[in-house]
Amino acid sequence: MEKVIITLRGTPGDEAWCTRLRTDVARTLLDTGVPGLAINVRDAAVTESLMTLTTLDPPVIAFVSMWTPQCYGTQIHTATTLLSELCDQVAAYLVTESVPLTPPRTDPGERTPGFANVALLRRPAEMDEATWLARWHDDHTQVAIDTQSTFGYTQNAVVRALTDDAPAISAIVEELFPIEATADLHAFFGAADDDDLNDRMARMVASTSAFGANRDVDTVPTSRYVLRTPFAPADTLQP
């Protein structure tokens, strides 16, 4: 089983576009027989989020995560071909998934509570991969959990790009936050007061700076929809 994340870039879609992506388009992708499918889309519920950083032009407006027997097979080819008709640019990445904090289970197609902040990380050129991974995985993971109000945390280290001209990305990180965190730093960091907020932010900045995640990063607020999961009993999967 392999996990592939596909980024969609372009002008943010209207609500009709967002709905079509997670319904009609999702059903077409499910029909390919993929064991797992999740869609993150920047829709009206999150579009005004303060937690938005953009280096890519045009920006990422959605993510499609697929679990497949073959990253080079027909399921991914079908997906990239279909999705390229919906936006300006599609890029697919083979990733390895770590889940330090398991997201809550939802019914197929149901919106996950809160919102998913998805970050695109780039390893600094001056830092070797082993050091970068150790500082991210071993040192930073617990800091991120301790200093923020996350209730779901998925780390996807990029193995390689699967499409031509894909922007260089080292990791794709998805963190789930309460919806209040789109507009309130105290809610984002789970801080009790200003002093607590300043302490949590300082610890977070120090930790991210150690592996270069304080710069050259995109963060995309999204609504998260899980259509099919490869980790559930077969009778819970969407047909």
Short mmCIF file of C-alpha atoms in Angstrom, two decimals:
data_model
loop_
_atom_site.label_atom_id
_atom_site.label_comp_id
_atom_site.label_asym_id
_atom_site.label_seq_id
_atom_site.Cartn_x
_atom_site.Cartn_y
_atom_site.Cartn_z
CA MET A 1 0.00 0.00 0.00
CA GLU A 2 1.33 3.45 -0.94
CA LYS A 3 0.06 6.92 -0.11
CA VAL A 4 0.02 9.65 -2.74
CA ILE A 5 -0.89 13.28 -2.11
CA ILE A 6 -1.97 15.41 -5.04
CA THR A 7 -1.91 19.21 -4.75
CA LEU A 8 -4.28 21.38 -6.77
CA ARG A 9 -3.16 24.95 -7.47
CA GLY A 10 -5.01 27.90 -8.96
CA THR A 11 -7.56 30.56 -8.14
CA PRO A 12 -9.61 29.49 -5.10
CA GLY A 13 -12.82 27.89 -6.28
CA ASP A 14 -16.30 29.00 -5.33
CA GLU A 15 -18.51 26.82 -3.17
CA ALA A 16 -19.89 24.98 -6.19
CA TRP A 17 -16.34 24.02 -7.19
CA CYS A 18 -15.48 22.92 -3.65
CA THR A 19 -18.64 20.83 -3.40
CA ARG A 20 -18.06 19.22 -6.78
CA LEU A 21 -14.53 18.22 -5.79
CA ARG A 22 -15.63 16.39 -2.64
CA THR A 23 -18.75 14.81 -4.19
CA ASP A 24 -18.88 14.17 -7.95
CA VAL A 25 -15.11 14.12 -8.47
CA ALA A 26 -14.60 12.09 -5.31
CA ARG A 27 -17.11 9.48 -6.50
CA THR A 28 -15.23 9.14 -9.79
CA LEU A 29 -11.99 8.59 -7.88
CA LEU A 30 -13.67 6.04 -5.60
CA ASP A 31 -14.87 4.17 -8.67
CA THR A 32 -11.22 3.46 -9.56
CA GLY A 33 -11.17 1.17 -6.52
CA VAL A 34 -8.64 3.07 -4.43
CA PRO A 35 -8.48 1.62 -0.90
CA GLY A 36 -8.38 5.10 0.64
CA LEU A 37 -9.38 8.64 -0.33
CA ALA A 38 -9.43 11.95 1.55
CA ILE A 39 -10.01 15.46 0.22
CA ASN A 40 -8.94 18.73 1.81
CA VAL A 41 -10.35 21.85 0.20
CA ARG A 42 -10.03 25.55 0.95
CA ASP A 43 -13.72 26.43 1.11
CA ALA A 44 -15.82 29.20 2.65
CA ALA A 45 -15.54 27.75 6.16
CA VAL A 46 -11.79 28.41 6.27
CA THR A 47 -10.94 30.87 3.53
CA GLU A 48 -10.51 33.82 5.91
CA SER A 49 -8.21 31.93 8.28
CA LEU A 50 -5.34 33.88 9.81
CA MET A 51 -3.23 30.72 9.54
CA THR A 52 -2.40 31.19 5.86
CA LEU A 53 1.09 31.47 4.40
CA THR A 54 1.77 31.29 0.67
CA THR A 55 4.99 31.04 -1.30
CA LEU A 56 3.59 29.22 -4.35
CA ASP A 57 1.98 31.20 -7.16
CA PRO A 58 -0.71 30.21 -7.87
CA PRO A 59 -1.46 28.91 -4.37
CA VAL A 60 -2.60 25.44 -3.34
CA ILE A 61 -6.38 25.33 -3.09
CA ALA A 62 -6.97 21.63 -2.38
CA PHE A 63 -5.29 18.33 -1.61
CA VAL A 64 -6.36 14.85 -2.66
CA SER A 65 -4.84 11.99 -0.64
CA MET A 66 -5.08 8.50 -2.10
CA TRP A 67 -3.97 5.10 -0.84
CA THR A 68 -3.16 2.78 -3.73
CA PRO A 69 -1.39 -0.52 -4.47
CA GLN A 70 0.82 1.25 -7.04
CA CYS A 71 1.83 4.91 -7.10
CA TYR A 72 2.65 4.40 -10.80
CA GLY A 73 -0.60 2.59 -11.63
CA THR A 74 -3.82 3.54 -13.39
CA GLN A 75 -5.55 4.85 -10.26
CA ILE A 76 -3.07 7.70 -9.81
CA HIS A 77 -2.88 8.35 -13.55
CA THR A 78 -6.67 8.63 -13.70
CA ALA A 79 -6.67 10.98 -10.73
CA THR A 80 -4.01 13.35 -12.04
CA THR A 81 -5.66 13.47 -15.45
CA LEU A 82 -9.09 14.21 -13.99
CA LEU A 83 -7.88 16.75 -11.43
CA SER A 84 -5.76 18.64 -13.97
CA GLU A 85 -9.01 19.64 -15.68
CA LEU A 86 -10.18 21.40 -12.49
CA CYS A 87 -7.27 23.74 -11.74
CA ASP A 88 -4.17 25.43 -13.15
CA GLN A 89 -1.61 22.89 -11.97
CA VAL A 90 -1.60 19.43 -10.40
CA ALA A 91 1.38 17.85 -8.65
CA ALA A 92 1.49 14.37 -7.16
CA TYR A 93 3.87 13.16 -4.46
CA LEU A 94 4.61 9.71 -3.07
CA VAL A 95 4.84 10.04 0.72
CA THR A 96 5.46 8.03 3.86
CA GLU A 97 2.85 8.69 6.53
CA SER A 98 3.37 9.04 10.28
CA VAL A 99 0.42 9.78 12.58
CA PRO A 100 1.57 11.09 15.99
CA LEU A 101 -2.00 12.08 16.87
CA THR A 102 -4.82 10.07 15.30
CA PRO A 103 -7.65 12.17 13.81
CA PRO A 104 -11.21 11.45 14.94
CA ARG A 105 -13.20 8.97 12.89
CA THR A 106 -16.00 10.40 10.75
CA ASP A 107 -18.63 8.84 8.51
CA PRO A 108 -17.60 8.60 4.85
CA GLY A 109 -17.91 12.03 3.20
CA GLU A 110 -18.69 13.83 6.46
CA ARG A 111 -16.74 17.00 7.21
CA THR A 112 -14.18 16.51 9.97
CA PRO A 113 -14.87 18.91 12.87
CA GLY A 114 -12.75 22.06 13.10
CA PHE A 115 -10.33 22.63 10.26
CA ALA A 116 -7.16 21.08 8.85
CA ASN A 117 -4.14 23.31 8.48
CA VAL A 118 -1.88 21.75 5.85
CA ALA A 119 1.75 22.86 5.71
CA LEU A 120 4.22 22.35 2.86
CA LEU A 121 7.74 22.11 4.27
CA ARG A 122 11.07 22.40 2.47
CA ARG A 123 14.33 21.05 3.86
CA PRO A 124 17.01 23.78 3.98
CA ALA A 125 19.74 23.15 1.42
CA GLU A 126 22.42 23.44 4.08
CA MET A 127 20.88 20.70 6.26
CA ASP A 128 21.37 17.01 5.48
CA GLU A 129 18.28 14.82 5.37
CA ALA A 130 19.12 12.74 8.44
CA THR A 131 19.54 15.82 10.62
CA TRP A 132 16.40 17.40 9.20
CA LEU A 133 14.30 14.29 9.87
CA ALA A 134 15.67 13.89 13.39
CA ARG A 135 14.94 17.49 14.30
CA TRP A 136 11.47 17.31 12.77
CA HIS A 137 10.34 13.86 13.90
CA ASP A 138 12.30 13.25 17.09
CA ASP A 139 12.59 16.78 18.50
CA HIS A 140 9.67 18.78 17.13
CA THR A 141 6.73 16.37 17.15
CA GLN A 142 5.98 16.54 20.87
CA VAL A 143 6.59 20.31 20.95
CA ALA A 144 3.93 20.78 18.26
CA ILE A 145 1.45 18.67 20.25
CA ASP A 146 2.25 20.39 23.53
CA THR A 147 2.10 23.99 22.30
CA GLN A 148 -0.95 23.89 20.00
CA SER A 149 -4.61 22.90 20.25
CA THR A 150 -4.24 20.10 17.73
CA PHE A 151 -6.51 17.05 17.91
CA GLY A 152 -5.11 15.32 14.83
CA TYR A 153 -1.57 15.33 13.47
CA THR A 154 -0.29 13.59 10.32
CA GLN A 155 3.25 13.92 8.99
CA ASN A 156 3.90 12.99 5.36
CA ALA A 157 7.55 12.89 4.34
CA VAL A 158 7.87 13.22 0.56
CA VAL A 159 9.70 10.32 -1.10
CA ARG A 160 9.58 11.76 -4.62
CA ALA A 161 7.43 13.71 -7.03
CA LEU A 162 5.33 11.67 -9.46
CA THR A 163 4.43 14.42 -11.94
CA ASP A 164 6.56 16.64 -14.15
CA ASP A 165 7.34 20.17 -12.95
CA ALA A 166 6.10 19.47 -9.42
CA PRO A 167 7.38 22.13 -6.98
CA ALA A 168 10.10 20.86 -4.67
CA ILE A 169 8.49 19.89 -1.35
CA SER A 170 10.06 17.87 1.46
CA ALA A 171 6.98 17.21 3.58
CA ILE A 172 3.23 17.75 3.77
CA VAL A 173 1.89 18.09 7.32
CA GLU A 174 -1.78 18.06 8.30
CA GLU A 175 -2.86 19.32 11.73
CA LEU A 176 -6.45 19.51 12.93
CA PHE A 177 -7.56 22.50 15.01
CA PRO A 178 -10.82 23.78 16.50
CA ILE A 179 -12.65 26.03 14.01
CA GLU A 180 -12.17 28.98 16.41
CA ALA A 181 -8.45 28.78 15.67
CA THR A 182 -9.01 30.23 12.19
CA ALA A 183 -9.47 33.67 13.76
CA ASP A 184 -7.98 33.48 17.27
CA LEU A 185 -4.33 32.87 18.14
CA HIS A 186 -5.25 31.91 21.69
CA ALA A 187 -7.53 29.18 20.31
CA PHE A 188 -4.87 28.06 17.82
CA PHE A 189 -2.24 27.58 20.50
CA GLY A 190 -4.66 26.50 23.22
CA ALA A 191 -3.40 29.33 25.41
CA ALA A 192 -5.09 30.35 28.64
CA ASP A 193 -3.91 33.98 28.52
CA ASP A 194 -1.39 36.29 26.82
CA ASP A 195 1.56 35.07 28.87
CA ASP A 196 0.75 31.46 28.04
CA LEU A 197 0.35 32.39 24.37
CA ASN A 198 3.74 34.11 24.24
CA ASP A 199 5.40 31.13 25.91
CA ARG A 200 3.82 28.62 23.53
CA MET A 201 4.66 30.71 20.46
CA ALA A 202 8.28 31.14 21.56
CA ARG A 203 8.67 27.38 22.09
CA MET A 204 7.08 26.67 18.71
CA VAL A 205 9.27 29.16 16.84
CA ALA A 206 12.43 27.83 18.47
CA SER A 207 11.49 24.28 17.52
CA THR A 208 10.51 25.01 13.92
CA SER A 209 13.61 27.16 13.42
CA ALA A 210 15.81 24.18 14.27
CA PHE A 211 14.77 22.38 11.07
CA GLY A 212 13.93 25.33 8.83
CA ALA A 213 10.13 25.17 9.12
CA ASN A 214 9.97 28.82 10.14
CA ARG A 215 10.65 29.96 6.55
CA ASP A 216 9.87 29.04 2.97
CA VAL A 217 6.66 27.33 4.03
CA ASP A 218 3.08 27.28 2.75
CA THR A 219 0.18 26.76 5.15
CA VAL A 220 -3.23 26.08 3.66
CA PRO A 221 -6.38 26.08 5.84
CA THR A 222 -8.81 23.44 4.61
CA SER A 223 -11.98 21.53 5.35
CA ARG A 224 -11.23 17.79 5.56
CA TYR A 225 -13.40 15.02 4.13
CA VAL A 226 -12.50 11.33 4.40
CA LEU A 227 -14.36 9.36 1.73
CA ARG A 228 -12.74 5.97 2.29
CA THR A 229 -10.12 4.73 4.69
CA PRO A 230 -7.91 1.67 4.15
CA PHE A 231 -7.65 1.23 7.91
CA ALA A 232 -11.32 0.54 8.67
CA PRO A 233 -13.30 -2.72 8.47
CA ALA A 234 -14.60 -3.34 4.96
CA ASP A 235 -18.25 -2.88 5.97
CA THR A 236 -17.57 0.79 6.88
CA LEU A 237 -16.16 1.73 3.49
CA GLN A 238 -18.14 3.84 1.08
CA PRO A 239 -19.23 1.80 -1.96
#
